PDB file of C-alpha atoms in Angstrom:
ATOM      1  CA  UNK A1130     -64.288  54.605-111.722  1.00 48.00           C
ATOM      2  CA  UNK A1131     -66.540  54.056-114.763  1.00 56.00           C
ATOM      3  CA  UNK A1132     -63.836  52.202-116.606  1.00 57.00           C
ATOM      4  CA  UNK A1133     -63.183  49.905-113.600  1.00 58.00           C
ATOM      5  CA  UNK A1134     -66.921  49.280-113.301  1.00 61.00           C
ATOM      6  CA  UNK A1135     -67.115  48.246-116.981  1.00 71.00           C
ATOM      7  CA  UNK A1136     -64.236  45.851-116.525  1.00 75.00           C
ATOM      8  CA  UNK A1137     -65.730  44.226-113.432  1.00 77.00           C
ATOM      9  CA  UNK A1138     -67.869  41.628-115.279  1.00 82.00           C
ATOM     10  CA  UNK A1139     -64.886  40.450-117.287  1.00 84.00           C
ATOM     11  CA  UNK A1140     -62.721  40.264-114.128  1.00 82.00           C
ATOM     12  CA  UNK A1141     -65.449  38.419-112.302  1.00 85.00           C
ATOM     13  CA  UNK A1142     -65.889  35.881-115.139  1.00 87.00           C
ATOM     14  CA  UNK A1143     -62.145  35.305-115.405  1.00 86.00           C
ATOM     15  CA  UNK A1144     -61.960  34.817-111.611  1.00 87.00           C
ATOM     16  CA  UNK A1145     -64.799  32.255-111.704  1.00 91.00           C
ATOM     17  CA  UNK A1146     -63.193  30.373-114.544  1.00 90.00           C
ATOM     18  CA  UNK A1147     -59.805  30.398-112.867  1.00 89.00           C
ATOM     19  CA  UNK A1148     -61.128  29.375-109.449  1.00 90.00           C
ATOM     20  CA  UNK A1149     -60.827  25.569-110.042  1.00 89.00           C
ATOM     21  CA  UNK A1150     -57.155  25.923-111.124  1.00 87.00           C
ATOM     22  CA  UNK A1151     -56.380  28.176-108.087  1.00 88.00           C
ATOM     23  CA  UNK A1152     -58.030  25.602-105.731  1.00 89.00           C
ATOM     24  CA  UNK A1153     -56.107  22.757-107.363  1.00 88.00           C
ATOM     25  CA  UNK A1154     -52.811  24.605-107.036  1.00 87.00           C
ATOM     26  CA  UNK A1155     -53.668  25.459-103.404  1.00 89.00           C
ATOM     27  CA  UNK A1156     -54.325  21.836-102.477  1.00 86.00           C
ATOM     28  CA  UNK A1157     -51.134  20.767-104.368  1.00 87.00           C
ATOM     29  CA  UNK A1158     -49.103  23.140-102.222  1.00 89.00           C
ATOM     30  CA  UNK A1159     -50.928  22.105 -99.037  1.00 89.00           C
ATOM     31  CA  UNK A1160     -50.603  18.377 -99.637  1.00 87.00           C
ATOM     32  CA  UNK A1161     -46.912  18.698-100.247  1.00 87.00           C
ATOM     33  CA  UNK A1162     -46.362  19.792 -96.618  1.00 87.00           C
ATOM     34  CA  UNK A1163     -49.247  17.934 -94.797  1.00 88.00           C
ATOM     35  CA  UNK A1164     -50.653  14.575 -94.183  1.00 84.00           C
ATOM     36  CA  UNK A1165     -54.407  14.008 -94.464  1.00 81.00           C
ATOM     37  CA  UNK A1166     -56.628  11.113 -93.374  1.00 78.00           C
ATOM     38  CA  UNK A1167     -58.122   9.116 -96.237  1.00 74.00           C
ATOM     39  CA  UNK A1168     -61.526  10.615 -97.267  1.00 71.00           C
ATOM     40  CA  UNK A1169     -60.838  13.939 -95.571  1.00 73.00           C
ATOM     41  CA  UNK A1170     -59.811  17.314 -96.914  1.00 73.00           C
ATOM     42  CA  UNK A1171     -58.584  18.680 -93.600  1.00 77.00           C
ATOM     43  CA  UNK A1172     -54.851  18.151 -92.905  1.00 79.00           C
ATOM     44  CA  UNK A1173     -53.981  16.343 -89.725  1.00 81.00           C
ATOM     45  CA  UNK A1174     -50.333  17.361 -89.410  1.00 85.00           C
ATOM     46  CA  UNK A1175     -47.558  19.335 -91.109  1.00 89.00           C
ATOM     47  CA  UNK A1176     -44.562  17.381 -92.343  1.00 87.00           C
ATOM     48  CA  UNK A1177     -41.473  17.740 -94.616  1.00 86.00           C
ATOM     49  CA  UNK A1178     -41.447  13.977 -95.296  1.00 85.00           C
ATOM     50  CA  UNK A1179     -42.827  14.504 -98.783  1.00 84.00           C
ATOM     51  CA  UNK A1180     -39.807  16.549 -99.691  1.00 88.00           C
ATOM     52  CA  UNK A1181     -37.374  13.762 -98.730  1.00 86.00           C
ATOM     53  CA  UNK A1182     -36.361  13.417-102.378  1.00 85.00           C
ATOM     54  CA  UNK A1183     -34.210  16.510-101.835  1.00 86.00           C
ATOM     55  CA  UNK A1184     -31.790  14.592 -99.550  1.00 85.00           C
ATOM     56  CA  UNK A1185     -32.664  10.987-100.223  1.00 81.00           C
ATOM     57  CA  UNK A1186     -32.789   8.813-103.385  1.00 74.00           C
ATOM     58  CA  UNK A1187     -36.411   7.732-103.385  1.00 64.00           C
ATOM     59  CA  UNK A1188     -36.593   6.252-106.828  1.00 60.00           C
ATOM     60  CA  UNK A1189     -33.335   4.345-107.151  1.00 66.00           C
ATOM     61  CA  UNK A1190     -32.606   6.341-110.304  1.00 66.00           C
ATOM     62  CA  UNK A1191     -30.135   8.855-108.906  1.00 75.00           C
ATOM     63  CA  UNK A1192     -30.273  12.183-107.124  1.00 84.00           C
ATOM     64  CA  UNK A1193     -32.823  14.841-107.993  1.00 88.00           C
ATOM     65  CA  UNK A1194     -30.009  17.360-108.060  1.00 91.00           C
ATOM     66  CA  UNK A1195     -28.308  15.480-110.909  1.00 90.00           C
ATOM     67  CA  UNK A1196     -31.557  15.506-112.828  1.00 91.00           C
ATOM     68  CA  UNK A1197     -31.934  19.236-112.087  1.00 93.00           C
ATOM     69  CA  UNK A1198     -28.424  19.960-113.402  1.00 94.00           C
ATOM     70  CA  UNK A1199     -29.128  17.940-116.513  1.00 94.00           C
ATOM     71  CA  UNK A1200     -32.316  19.809-117.060  1.00 95.00           C
ATOM     72  CA  UNK A1201     -30.596  23.189-116.761  1.00 95.00           C
ATOM     73  CA  UNK A1202     -27.872  22.046-119.181  1.00 96.00           C
ATOM     74  CA  UNK A1203     -30.456  20.617-121.555  1.00 96.00           C
ATOM     75  CA  UNK A1204     -32.700  23.662-121.593  1.00 95.00           C
ATOM     76  CA  UNK A1205     -29.871  26.237-121.511  1.00 95.00           C
ATOM     77  CA  UNK A1206     -27.931  24.590-124.296  1.00 96.00           C
ATOM     78  CA  UNK A1207     -31.061  24.227-126.438  1.00 96.00           C
ATOM     79  CA  UNK A1208     -31.921  27.913-125.957  1.00 95.00           C
ATOM     80  CA  UNK A1209     -28.298  29.044-126.747  1.00 96.00           C
ATOM     81  CA  UNK A1210     -28.115  26.973-129.956  1.00 96.00           C
ATOM     82  CA  UNK A1211     -31.524  28.034-131.119  1.00 95.00           C
ATOM     83  CA  UNK A1212     -30.910  31.682-130.487  1.00 94.00           C
ATOM     84  CA  UNK A1213     -27.385  31.760-131.973  1.00 94.00           C
ATOM     85  CA  UNK A1214     -28.472  29.949-135.151  1.00 94.00           C
ATOM     86  CA  UNK A1215     -31.758  31.880-135.538  1.00 93.00           C
ATOM     87  CA  UNK A1216     -30.056  35.256-135.266  1.00 92.00           C
ATOM     88  CA  UNK A1217     -27.829  34.683-138.322  1.00 90.00           C
ATOM     89  CA  UNK A1218     -30.188  32.535-140.373  1.00 89.00           C
ATOM     90  CA  UNK A1219     -33.160  34.829-139.945  1.00 90.00           C
ATOM     91  CA  UNK A1220     -31.061  37.854-140.904  1.00 89.00           C
ATOM     92  CA  UNK A1221     -29.965  36.149-144.087  1.00 86.00           C
ATOM     93  CA  UNK A1222     -33.524  35.216-144.938  1.00 86.00           C
ATOM     94  CA  UNK A1223     -34.773  38.710-144.206  1.00 85.00           C
ATOM     95  CA  UNK A1224     -32.097  40.738-145.938  1.00 83.00           C
ATOM     96  CA  UNK A1225     -30.477  38.566-148.697  1.00 80.00           C
ATOM     97  CA  UNK A1226     -32.179  37.618-151.912  1.00 80.00           C
ATOM     98  CA  UNK A1227     -30.465  34.316-152.671  1.00 78.00           C
ATOM     99  CA  UNK A1228     -31.710  31.546-155.013  1.00 80.00           C
ATOM    100  CA  UNK A1229     -34.500  29.293-153.781  1.00 77.00           C
ATOM    101  CA  UNK A1230     -35.103  31.579-150.783  1.00 78.00           C
ATOM    102  CA  UNK A1231     -38.896  31.170-151.005  1.00 79.00           C
ATOM    103  CA  UNK A1232     -38.583  27.314-151.122  1.00 81.00           C
ATOM    104  CA  UNK A1233     -36.250  27.436-148.115  1.00 79.00           C
ATOM    105  CA  UNK A1234     -38.776  29.502-146.126  1.00 79.00           C
ATOM    106  CA  UNK A1235     -41.517  27.081-147.082  1.00 79.00           C
ATOM    107  CA  UNK A1236     -39.306  24.149-146.077  1.00 78.00           C
ATOM    108  CA  UNK A1237     -38.611  25.677-142.677  1.00 76.00           C
ATOM    109  CA  UNK A1238     -42.282  26.054-141.797  1.00 78.00           C
ATOM    110  CA  UNK A1239     -43.094  22.598-143.133  1.00 80.00           C
ATOM    111  CA  UNK A1240     -40.414  21.147-140.829  1.00 75.00           C
ATOM    112  CA  UNK A1241     -42.063  22.850-137.883  1.00 74.00           C
ATOM    113  CA  UNK A1242     -45.455  21.364-138.810  1.00 76.00           C
ATOM    114  CA  UNK A1243     -44.367  17.761-138.175  1.00 76.00           C
ATOM    115  CA  UNK A1244     -45.110  16.562-134.623  1.00 80.00           C
ATOM    116  CA  UNK A1245     -42.059  15.308-132.785  1.00 80.00           C
ATOM    117  CA  UNK A1246     -43.573  11.885-132.184  1.00 83.00           C
ATOM    118  CA  UNK A1247     -43.797  11.168-135.913  1.00 84.00           C
ATOM    119  CA  UNK A1248     -40.051  11.613-136.345  1.00 86.00           C
ATOM    120  CA  UNK A1249     -38.942   9.739-133.204  1.00 89.00           C
ATOM    121  CA  UNK A1250     -38.044   6.475-135.017  1.00 89.00           C
ATOM    122  CA  UNK A1251     -35.875   8.183-137.603  1.00 90.00           C
ATOM    123  CA  UNK A1252     -34.191  10.322-134.891  1.00 91.00           C
ATOM    124  CA  UNK A1253     -33.600   7.173-132.770  1.00 91.00           C
ATOM    125  CA  UNK A1254     -31.861   5.454-135.694  1.00 93.00           C
ATOM    126  CA  UNK A1255     -29.708   8.466-136.481  1.00 93.00           C
ATOM    127  CA  UNK A1256     -28.546   8.823-132.865  1.00 93.00           C
ATOM    128  CA  UNK A1257     -27.820   5.101-132.750  1.00 92.00           C
ATOM    129  CA  UNK A1258     -25.673   5.426-135.859  1.00 93.00           C
ATOM    130  CA  UNK A1259     -23.778   8.477-134.467  1.00 92.00           C
ATOM    131  CA  UNK A1260     -23.233   6.820-131.082  1.00 91.00           C
ATOM    132  CA  UNK A1261     -25.201   9.592-129.326  1.00 91.00           C
ATOM    133  CA  UNK A1262     -28.159   7.548-128.063  1.00 92.00           C
ATOM    134  CA  UNK A1263     -28.665   7.727-124.265  1.00 90.00           C
ATOM    135  CA  UNK A1264     -26.528  10.877-124.052  1.00 92.00           C
ATOM    136  CA  UNK A1265     -27.498  14.339-123.000  1.00 93.00           C
ATOM    137  CA  UNK A1266     -25.682  15.957-125.997  1.00 94.00           C
ATOM    138  CA  UNK A1267     -27.703  13.781-128.376  1.00 94.00           C
ATOM    139  CA  UNK A1268     -31.014  14.987-126.897  1.00 95.00           C
ATOM    140  CA  UNK A1269     -29.837  18.574-126.957  1.00 95.00           C
ATOM    141  CA  UNK A1270     -28.989  18.382-130.622  1.00 94.00           C
ATOM    142  CA  UNK A1271     -32.341  16.866-131.488  1.00 94.00           C
ATOM    143  CA  UNK A1272     -34.342  19.370-129.445  1.00 94.00           C
ATOM    144  CA  UNK A1273     -32.397  22.290-130.861  1.00 94.00           C
ATOM    145  CA  UNK A1274     -32.972  21.062-134.408  1.00 91.00           C
ATOM    146  CA  UNK A1275     -36.689  20.754-133.844  1.00 91.00           C
ATOM    147  CA  UNK A1276     -36.970  24.233-132.298  1.00 91.00           C
ATOM    148  CA  UNK A1277     -34.929  25.989-135.026  1.00 91.00           C
ATOM    149  CA  UNK A1278     -37.803  26.474-137.522  1.00 88.00           C
ATOM    150  CA  UNK A1279     -39.830  28.345-134.898  1.00 88.00           C
ATOM    151  CA  UNK A1280     -36.788  30.423-133.867  1.00 91.00           C
ATOM    152  CA  UNK A1281     -35.930  31.350-137.414  1.00 90.00           C
ATOM    153  CA  UNK A1282     -39.461  32.407-138.276  1.00 88.00           C
ATOM    154  CA  UNK A1283     -39.776  34.508-135.098  1.00 88.00           C
ATOM    155  CA  UNK A1284     -36.496  36.330-135.674  1.00 91.00           C
ATOM    156  CA  UNK A1285     -37.167  36.866-139.393  1.00 89.00           C
ATOM    157  CA  UNK A1286     -40.402  38.632-138.459  1.00 88.00           C
ATOM    158  CA  UNK A1287     -38.457  40.998-136.152  1.00 90.00           C
ATOM    159  CA  UNK A1288     -35.757  41.607-138.722  1.00 90.00           C
ATOM    160  CA  UNK A1289     -38.376  42.492-141.314  1.00 88.00           C
ATOM    161  CA  UNK A1290     -39.578  45.355-139.054  1.00 88.00           C
ATOM    162  CA  UNK A1291     -36.169  46.977-138.954  1.00 87.00           C
ATOM    163  CA  UNK A1292     -36.076  49.786-141.585  1.00 87.00           C
ATOM    164  CA  UNK A1293     -33.445  49.499-144.318  1.00 84.00           C
ATOM    165  CA  UNK A1294     -32.464  53.119-143.760  1.00 85.00           C
ATOM    166  CA  UNK A1295     -30.784  52.141-140.472  1.00 84.00           C
ATOM    167  CA  UNK A1296     -28.428  49.738-142.254  1.00 83.00           C
ATOM    168  CA  UNK A1297     -27.874  52.040-145.248  1.00 84.00           C
ATOM    169  CA  UNK A1298     -26.805  54.846-142.851  1.00 85.00           C
ATOM    170  CA  UNK A1299     -24.253  52.577-141.236  1.00 83.00           C
ATOM    171  CA  UNK A1300     -22.843  51.421-144.534  1.00 81.00           C
ATOM    172  CA  UNK A1301     -22.534  54.999-145.801  1.00 82.00           C
ATOM    173  CA  UNK A1302     -20.609  55.894-142.651  1.00 82.00           C
ATOM    174  CA  UNK A1303     -18.054  53.264-143.524  1.00 81.00           C
ATOM    175  CA  UNK A1304     -19.119  50.418-141.211  1.00 80.00           C
ATOM    176  CA  UNK A1305     -18.786  46.834-142.349  1.00 82.00           C
ATOM    177  CA  UNK A1306     -21.839  44.624-142.759  1.00 81.00           C
ATOM    178  CA  UNK A1307     -21.027  42.757-139.546  1.00 84.00           C
ATOM    179  CA  UNK A1308     -20.679  46.002-137.534  1.00 88.00           C
ATOM    180  CA  UNK A1309     -23.999  47.221-138.990  1.00 85.00           C
ATOM    181  CA  UNK A1310     -25.699  43.978-138.013  1.00 86.00           C
ATOM    182  CA  UNK A1311     -24.132  43.860-134.522  1.00 85.00           C
ATOM    183  CA  UNK A1312     -24.302  47.490-133.547  1.00 86.00           C
ATOM    184  CA  UNK A1313     -27.357  48.807-135.349  1.00 86.00           C
ATOM    185  CA  UNK A1314     -29.723  45.899-136.144  1.00 88.00           C
ATOM    186  CA  UNK A1315     -29.399  43.618-133.123  1.00 89.00           C
ATOM    187  CA  UNK A1316     -30.496  46.295-130.612  1.00 88.00           C
ATOM    188  CA  UNK A1317     -33.689  46.756-132.647  1.00 88.00           C
ATOM    189  CA  UNK A1318     -34.626  43.039-132.395  1.00 89.00           C
ATOM    190  CA  UNK A1319     -33.608  42.592-128.783  1.00 87.00           C
ATOM    191  CA  UNK A1320     -37.223  42.067-127.581  1.00 84.00           C
ATOM    192  CA  UNK A1321     -37.569  39.151-130.051  1.00 86.00           C
ATOM    193  CA  UNK A1322     -34.231  37.677-129.019  1.00 89.00           C
ATOM    194  CA  UNK A1323     -35.172  37.865-125.354  1.00 86.00           C
ATOM    195  CA  UNK A1324     -38.511  36.244-125.898  1.00 86.00           C
ATOM    196  CA  UNK A1325     -37.021  33.523-128.071  1.00 90.00           C
ATOM    197  CA  UNK A1326     -34.408  32.764-125.473  1.00 91.00           C
ATOM    198  CA  UNK A1327     -37.012  32.441-122.748  1.00 88.00           C
ATOM    199  CA  UNK A1328     -39.449  30.348-124.852  1.00 88.00           C
ATOM    200  CA  UNK A1329     -36.683  28.072-126.065  1.00 92.00           C
ATOM    201  CA  UNK A1330     -35.461  27.596-122.431  1.00 93.00           C
ATOM    202  CA  UNK A1331     -38.989  26.807-121.239  1.00 91.00           C
ATOM    203  CA  UNK A1332     -39.584  24.470-124.108  1.00 92.00           C
ATOM    204  CA  UNK A1333     -36.495  22.464-123.253  1.00 93.00           C
ATOM    205  CA  UNK A1334     -37.326  22.583-119.539  1.00 94.00           C
ATOM    206  CA  UNK A1335     -40.778  21.027-120.143  1.00 91.00           C
ATOM    207  CA  UNK A1336     -39.588  18.520-122.798  1.00 93.00           C
ATOM    208  CA  UNK A1337     -40.571  14.911-121.883  1.00 92.00           C
ATOM    209  CA  UNK A1338     -40.861  12.653-124.955  1.00 91.00           C
ATOM    210  CA  UNK A1339     -37.319  13.152-126.249  1.00 93.00           C
ATOM    211  CA  UNK A1340     -35.464  12.489-122.997  1.00 92.00           C
ATOM    212  CA  UNK A1341     -37.737   9.586-122.226  1.00 90.00           C
ATOM    213  CA  UNK A1342     -37.131   7.818-125.544  1.00 91.00           C
ATOM    214  CA  UNK A1343     -33.638   8.987-126.535  1.00 92.00           C
ATOM    215  CA  UNK A1344     -31.984   9.080-123.085  1.00 89.00           C
ATOM    216  CA  UNK A1345     -33.670   6.409-120.904  1.00 86.00           C
ATOM    217  CA  UNK A1346     -30.607   5.900-118.661  1.00 81.00           C
ATOM    218  CA  UNK A1347     -30.351   7.491-115.248  1.00 75.00           C
ATOM    219  CA  UNK A1348     -27.168   9.338-116.153  1.00 81.00           C
ATOM    220  CA  UNK A1349     -28.870  11.587-118.674  1.00 86.00           C
ATOM    221  CA  UNK A1350     -32.307  11.851-117.125  1.00 88.00           C
ATOM    222  CA  UNK A1351     -33.968  15.225-116.645  1.00 92.00           C
ATOM    223  CA  UNK A1352     -36.638  16.337-114.188  1.00 92.00           C
ATOM    224  CA  UNK A1353     -39.555  15.556-116.424  1.00 91.00           C
ATOM    225  CA  UNK A1354     -38.492  11.878-116.661  1.00 90.00           C
ATOM    226  CA  UNK A1355     -37.487  11.789-112.968  1.00 89.00           C
ATOM    227  CA  UNK A1356     -41.002  12.934-112.112  1.00 88.00           C
ATOM    228  CA  UNK A1357     -42.667  10.391-114.507  1.00 86.00           C
ATOM    229  CA  UNK A1358     -40.966   7.465-112.883  1.00 82.00           C
ATOM    230  CA  UNK A1359     -42.888   8.006-109.690  1.00 78.00           C
ATOM    231  CA  UNK A1360     -45.948   6.872-111.639  1.00 76.00           C
ATOM    232  CA  UNK A1361     -44.468   4.663-114.347  1.00 72.00           C
ATOM    233  CA  UNK A1362     -42.191   2.451-112.286  1.00 67.00           C
ATOM    234  CA  UNK A1363     -44.337  -0.494-110.956  1.00 65.00           C
ATOM    235  CA  UNK A1364     -41.668  -1.304-108.312  1.00 62.00           C
ATOM    236  CA  UNK A1365     -42.509   1.970-106.518  1.00 64.00           C
ATOM    237  CA  UNK A1366     -45.540   2.480-104.286  1.00 70.00           C
ATOM    238  CA  UNK A1367     -47.391   5.548-105.579  1.00 73.00           C
ATOM    239  CA  UNK A1368     -47.175   8.362-103.108  1.00 78.00           C
ATOM    240  CA  UNK A1369     -49.197  11.220-104.509  1.00 83.00           C
ATOM    241  CA  UNK A1370     -48.067  13.712-101.888  1.00 85.00           C
ATOM    242  CA  UNK A1371     -44.445  12.970-102.843  1.00 84.00           C
ATOM    243  CA  UNK A1372     -45.372  13.237-106.475  1.00 86.00           C
ATOM    244  CA  UNK A1373     -46.903  16.678-105.898  1.00 88.00           C
ATOM    245  CA  UNK A1374     -43.790  17.816-104.037  1.00 90.00           C
ATOM    246  CA  UNK A1375     -41.542  16.846-106.955  1.00 89.00           C
ATOM    247  CA  UNK A1376     -43.966  18.566-109.306  1.00 90.00           C
ATOM    248  CA  UNK A1377     -43.747  21.763-107.309  1.00 92.00           C
ATOM    249  CA  UNK A1378     -39.958  21.521-107.272  1.00 93.00           C
ATOM    250  CA  UNK A1379     -40.070  21.068-111.050  1.00 93.00           C
ATOM    251  CA  UNK A1380     -42.306  24.082-111.536  1.00 91.00           C
ATOM    252  CA  UNK A1381     -40.489  26.576-109.227  1.00 90.00           C
ATOM    253  CA  UNK A1382     -37.798  27.656-111.770  1.00 88.00           C
ATOM    254  CA  UNK A1383     -40.433  28.272-114.458  1.00 87.00           C
ATOM    255  CA  UNK A1384     -42.455  30.461-112.051  1.00 87.00           C
ATOM    256  CA  UNK A1385     -39.317  32.446-111.147  1.00 88.00           C
ATOM    257  CA  UNK A1386     -38.335  32.868-114.775  1.00 84.00           C
ATOM    258  CA  UNK A1387     -41.778  34.233-115.523  1.00 83.00           C
ATOM    259  CA  UNK A1388     -41.764  36.614-112.575  1.00 83.00           C
ATOM    260  CA  UNK A1389     -38.287  37.965-113.510  1.00 82.00           C
ATOM    261  CA  UNK A1390     -38.754  38.221-117.289  1.00 77.00           C
ATOM    262  CA  UNK A1391     -42.481  38.953-117.631  1.00 74.00           C
ATOM    263  CA  UNK A1392     -41.830  42.399-119.127  1.00 71.00           C
ATOM    264  CA  UNK A1393     -39.686  40.812-121.827  1.00 64.00           C
ATOM    265  CA  UNK A1394     -42.447  38.315-122.585  1.00 66.00           C
ATOM    266  CA  UNK A1395     -45.032  41.049-122.840  1.00 66.00           C
ATOM    267  CA  UNK A1396     -42.828  42.876-125.388  1.00 59.00           C
ATOM    268  CA  UNK A1397     -42.461  40.041-127.862  1.00 55.00           C
ATOM    269  CA  UNK A1398     -44.226  41.975-130.546  1.00 52.00           C
ATOM    270  CA  UNK A1399     -41.960  44.993-130.096  1.00 48.00           C
ATOM    271  CA  UNK A1400     -39.602  45.151-133.112  1.00 46.00           C
ATOM    272  CA  UNK A1401     -37.628  47.848-134.895  1.00 43.00           C
ATOM    273  CA  UNK A1402     -39.150  51.231-135.342  1.00 43.00           C
ATOM    274  CA  UNK A1403     -38.605  54.038-137.817  1.00 41.00           C
ATOM    275  CA  UNK A1404     -37.041  57.212-136.663  1.00 37.00           C
TER     276      UNK A1404
END
């Protein structure tokens, strides 16, 4: 009881600070299923008209389901490439003492320091040269490359916490280096891998600048650019309730992912342990 009483001021402060966000989200949900008279906060009627984008092309830029599929492909492929490459690269950086290792590590972190927008012109020219401009695979390759430095550093930190004794015991028992890595080391860094997979997926899901600039066509559009065109396209009359509905549809998978994998996200700092 005493512990709960001591925590009450902190809970109360956080509740007060979070209240504007909660009210905003509440009105967003309410406005997506109601109509309100101008100047009033009280809804006049319930309607599903603001969700018509689910069965009707309201922007002239294709179906929302095509954009949703492209977004899942974009985010899922980015996460898979980042995780697969980071697993092996980070292990080599953590366990192998090869020439120029320190310079490579410094280069990796420097690459992550550059904002995406500062590289967009060079990336645009490269994709044009490769014939991958305005294609989903081109944006996936760019996003994965930009996320790799973060993935490598995260996984290297987890590999560094795995005791050498675990690997040495496997080698002494006659296991190959690959078997030691696959059977003994990977289970120790599973929390980091799970967190990296989720973060990479969410980063791809929320990406806006790269798809907007590098894949402007409707065939490769994702939900972020689909949502933006409700405000950016001058030929469309701005319907804020429709905009809120699309925003909720865009946010639902992220909310579900967090609810399902929140324990994995809370264990991101759990690495290997001695024993």
